[in-house]
């Protein structure tokens, strides 16, 4: 099989391995669905270095090409499978890909593919529409049933972005509407409710259901509040966060005190 990148792959692999044989696979097939053929190319031979070191070196070299190495040891030989990302593998089923252009961070898309359709346009659209939803992909991951991508989570109360840094991020993403800088999700951590446009831009799969915090009282002595458990919080310098400012059960000595 002739491939314009074959010499590049061979050069990279020969840095970590004495190559004994090369087998070309079918990149349209997901490796995890059929490891016997679901790869771009497989190199087999003897490593020059520790497998973990070889993996790290190859990952660094192949990352710009959106290709990942998978190492498997079989008897005295090691196989290095080069696989494309799941998205490219999926697109390759409907498009004879001639060019792949990965977007810059400020762009509104992730990647653009150029090529010739393998199917008519209506069937190609239907095939894309049949791709997993984030929910289906997450369930597949939990069931170890071959998810199409690694589920990505961001935006819950502690896992969101601090309000100050949210404001710093907005100018770096001019095409993304970010209007929630003052909408606080977690008062203690001062994180914000991320805009839907931001979550979509980075392909976040989950959406945090914001609870209605009940029985929270404002403090009258300082800038702070008392949560539903009676724990007092006080604003830190600059109001960057709120810190615990006491223990409601500190003086409790009996069950009656707690009740």
Coordinates of C-alpha atoms in Angstrom, one line a residue:
X1 CA 0.0 0.0 0.0
X2 CA 1.4 3.4 -1.0
X3 CA 0.8 6.2 1.4
X4 CA 2.4 9.7 1.4
X5 CA 3.1 9.4 5.2
X6 CA 4.5 5.9 5.2
X7 CA 8.1 7.0 5.1
X8 CA 7.4 9.4 8.0
X9 CA 5.9 6.7 10.1
X10 CA 8.7 4.3 9.3
X11 CA 11.3 6.9 10.2
X12 CA 9.6 7.6 13.6
X13 CA 9.1 4.0 14.5
X14 CA 12.7 3.0 13.5
X15 CA 13.9 5.4 16.2
X16 CA 12.4 3.2 18.9
X17 CA 12.3 -0.2 17.2
X18 CA 14.2 -2.6 14.9
X19 CA 11.3 -3.2 12.4
X20 CA 10.8 -6.7 11.2
X21 CA 7.5 -6.4 9.3
X22 CA 4.9 -3.8 8.4
X23 CA 1.2 -4.4 7.9
X24 CA -1.3 -1.8 6.6
X25 CA -4.8 -1.9 8.1
X26 CA -8.1 -0.1 7.5
X27 CA -8.3 3.3 9.3
X28 CA -12.0 3.4 8.6
X29 CA -12.5 0.8 11.3
X30 CA -12.2 1.6 15.0
X31 CA -9.3 -0.2 16.5
X32 CA -11.3 -1.1 19.6
X33 CA -14.0 -2.7 17.5
X34 CA -11.6 -4.8 15.5
X35 CA -7.9 -4.7 16.6
X36 CA -7.0 -7.2 13.8
X37 CA -7.5 -4.6 11.1
X38 CA -8.7 -1.3 12.7
X39 CA -5.5 0.7 12.4
X40 CA -3.5 2.8 9.9
X41 CA -0.4 0.6 10.0
X42 CA 1.2 -1.9 12.3
X43 CA 5.0 -2.2 12.9
X44 CA 6.4 -5.3 14.5
X45 CA 9.9 -5.8 15.9
X46 CA 12.1 -5.4 18.9
X47 CA 12.2 -2.2 20.9
X48 CA 15.4 -0.3 21.5
X49 CA 14.2 1.1 24.8
X50 CA 11.6 0.5 27.6
X51 CA 8.1 0.3 26.3
X52 CA 6.9 3.2 28.4
X53 CA 9.7 5.4 27.1
X54 CA 8.9 4.4 23.5
X55 CA 5.2 5.1 24.0
X56 CA 6.0 8.6 25.4
X57 CA 8.4 9.4 22.5
X58 CA 6.0 8.3 19.9
X59 CA 3.0 10.1 21.4
X60 CA 5.0 13.4 21.4
X61 CA 6.1 12.9 17.7
X62 CA 2.7 11.8 16.4
X63 CA 0.4 14.2 18.3
X64 CA 0.6 16.9 15.6
X65 CA -0.7 14.4 13.1
X66 CA -3.6 13.4 15.4
X67 CA -2.3 9.8 15.4
X68 CA -1.8 7.7 18.5
X69 CA 0.5 4.7 19.1
X70 CA -0.7 1.5 20.8
X71 CA 1.9 -1.0 22.0
X72 CA 1.3 -4.7 22.4
X73 CA 3.8 -7.4 23.3
X74 CA 3.5 -10.8 21.6
X75 CA 6.1 -13.3 22.8
X76 CA 9.5 -11.7 22.1
X77 CA 8.2 -9.1 19.6
X78 CA 6.3 -5.8 20.2
X79 CA 3.6 -4.5 17.8
X80 CA 3.1 -0.8 17.5
X81 CA -0.3 0.1 16.0
X82 CA -0.8 3.6 14.7
X83 CA -4.5 4.6 15.0
X84 CA -6.3 7.8 14.1
X85 CA -8.6 9.6 16.4
X86 CA -12.2 8.2 16.5
X87 CA -13.7 11.2 14.7
X88 CA -11.4 10.8 11.7
X89 CA -12.2 7.1 11.7
X90 CA -15.9 7.8 11.6
X91 CA -15.6 10.5 8.9
X92 CA -13.4 8.1 6.8
X93 CA -16.4 5.8 6.5
X94 CA -18.3 8.4 4.4
X95 CA -15.5 10.5 2.9
X96 CA -12.4 9.6 1.0
X97 CA -10.3 12.1 3.0
X98 CA -7.7 14.0 1.0
X99 CA -6.9 16.8 3.5
X100 CA -7.4 17.3 7.2
X101 CA -7.2 20.8 8.8
X102 CA -7.3 21.0 12.5
X103 CA -8.6 24.3 13.7
X104 CA -6.9 27.0 15.8
X105 CA -8.2 27.5 19.3
X106 CA -10.1 30.6 18.4
X107 CA -12.0 29.0 15.5
X108 CA -15.7 27.9 15.8
X109 CA -15.0 24.4 14.5
X110 CA -12.7 21.6 15.6
X111 CA -11.6 20.1 12.3
X112 CA -12.3 20.4 8.6
X113 CA -12.1 17.5 6.2
X114 CA -11.8 17.8 2.4
X115 CA -12.3 14.9 0.1
X116 CA -14.8 12.9 -2.0
X117 CA -18.0 11.4 -0.6
X118 CA -18.2 7.6 -0.6
X119 CA -22.0 7.8 -0.4
X120 CA -24.6 10.2 -1.8
X121 CA -25.0 13.3 0.3
X122 CA -28.4 12.3 1.8
X123 CA -27.0 8.9 3.0
X124 CA -23.8 10.6 4.3
X125 CA -25.9 13.1 6.3
X126 CA -27.9 10.2 7.7
X127 CA -24.8 8.3 8.7
X128 CA -23.4 11.3 10.6
X129 CA -26.8 11.8 12.3
X130 CA -26.5 8.2 13.5
X131 CA -23.3 9.0 15.5
X132 CA -23.5 8.6 19.2
X133 CA -25.0 11.3 21.4
X134 CA -22.9 12.4 24.4
X135 CA -25.3 10.4 26.6
X136 CA -25.0 7.2 24.5
X137 CA -21.2 7.7 24.4
X138 CA -21.0 8.0 28.2
X139 CA -23.2 4.9 28.7
X140 CA -20.9 3.0 26.2
X141 CA -17.9 4.1 28.2
X142 CA -19.4 2.9 31.5
X143 CA -20.4 -0.5 29.9
X144 CA -16.9 -0.8 28.2
X145 CA -18.7 -1.1 25.0
X146 CA -16.5 1.0 22.7
X147 CA -17.3 4.8 23.2
X148 CA -16.5 7.0 20.2
X149 CA -14.5 9.5 22.3
X150 CA -13.4 10.0 25.9
X151 CA -16.2 11.7 27.8
X152 CA -15.4 15.2 28.8
X153 CA -16.7 16.9 32.0
X154 CA -16.4 20.5 33.0
X155 CA -18.8 23.0 34.7
X156 CA -20.0 21.6 38.0
X157 CA -19.7 23.6 41.2
X158 CA -16.0 22.9 42.0
X159 CA -15.0 21.9 38.4
X160 CA -16.0 25.1 36.8
X161 CA -14.0 28.3 36.2
X162 CA -13.4 31.0 38.7
X163 CA -15.2 34.3 37.9
X164 CA -12.0 36.3 37.6
X165 CA -10.4 33.8 35.1
X166 CA -13.7 33.5 33.3
X167 CA -13.4 37.2 32.5
X168 CA -9.8 36.7 31.4
X169 CA -10.8 33.8 29.1
X170 CA -13.5 35.8 27.1
X171 CA -11.1 37.9 25.0
X172 CA -9.3 34.8 23.9
X173 CA -12.5 33.3 22.4
X174 CA -14.0 36.2 20.5
X175 CA -16.3 33.9 18.6
X176 CA -17.8 32.4 21.7
X177 CA -20.6 34.2 23.5
X178 CA -19.6 34.4 27.2
X179 CA -22.2 36.3 29.2
X180 CA -22.3 34.4 32.4
X181 CA -19.3 36.0 34.1
X182 CA -21.4 37.3 37.0
X183 CA -23.6 34.2 37.3
X184 CA -22.1 32.4 40.3
X185 CA -22.6 28.7 40.5
X186 CA -20.7 28.0 43.8
X187 CA -20.5 30.9 46.2
X188 CA -17.8 29.4 48.3
X189 CA -15.4 28.7 45.3
X190 CA -16.7 31.7 43.3
X191 CA -17.0 29.6 40.2
X192 CA -19.5 30.6 37.4
X193 CA -22.2 28.8 35.5
X194 CA -20.4 28.3 32.1
X195 CA -22.1 29.5 29.0
X196 CA -23.6 26.9 26.7
X197 CA -21.5 28.3 23.8
X198 CA -18.3 27.6 25.8
X199 CA -19.3 24.1 26.7
X200 CA -20.2 23.4 23.0
X201 CA -16.9 25.0 21.8
X202 CA -14.8 22.5 23.8
X203 CA -17.1 19.5 23.3
X204 CA -18.1 19.1 27.0
X205 CA -20.5 16.1 27.2
X206 CA -22.2 16.9 30.6
X207 CA -24.4 19.6 31.8
X208 CA -24.6 20.5 35.5
X209 CA -28.1 20.7 37.0
X210 CA -27.8 23.7 39.3
X211 CA -29.5 23.0 42.7
X212 CA -31.6 25.6 44.4
X213 CA -29.6 26.2 47.6
X214 CA -32.2 26.5 50.4
X215 CA -32.0 27.8 53.9
X216 CA -28.9 29.9 53.2
X217 CA -28.8 33.0 55.4
X218 CA -26.7 36.2 55.0
X219 CA -24.5 37.1 57.9
X220 CA -25.1 40.5 59.5
X221 CA -21.7 40.8 61.2
X222 CA -19.4 40.3 58.2
X223 CA -19.5 39.7 54.5
X224 CA -20.5 36.1 54.5
X225 CA -23.3 33.6 54.8
X226 CA -24.5 30.6 56.8
X227 CA -25.3 27.5 54.8
X228 CA -28.1 25.0 55.3
X229 CA -26.1 23.0 57.8
X230 CA -25.5 26.0 60.0
X231 CA -21.8 26.4 58.9
X232 CA -20.7 30.0 58.7
X233 CA -18.6 31.3 55.8
X234 CA -16.7 34.5 55.5
X235 CA -15.4 36.3 52.4
X236 CA -11.6 36.1 51.9
X237 CA -9.6 39.1 50.8
X238 CA -10.8 40.3 47.5
X239 CA -13.8 38.0 47.7
X240 CA -11.9 35.4 45.7
X241 CA -13.6 32.8 47.8
X242 CA -15.5 32.2 51.0
X243 CA -13.8 30.3 53.8
X244 CA -15.3 28.4 56.7
X245 CA -15.5 30.7 59.7
X246 CA -16.6 28.6 62.6
X247 CA -18.0 25.2 63.7
X248 CA -21.7 25.2 64.7
X249 CA -21.2 22.0 66.8
X250 CA -18.0 23.1 68.5
X251 CA -19.6 23.4 71.9
X252 CA -21.9 20.4 71.6
X253 CA -21.4 17.8 74.4
X254 CA -24.5 15.7 74.0
X255 CA -27.0 14.3 71.6
X256 CA -29.5 16.9 72.9
X257 CA -27.1 19.7 71.8
X258 CA -27.0 18.3 68.3
X259 CA -30.8 17.9 68.1

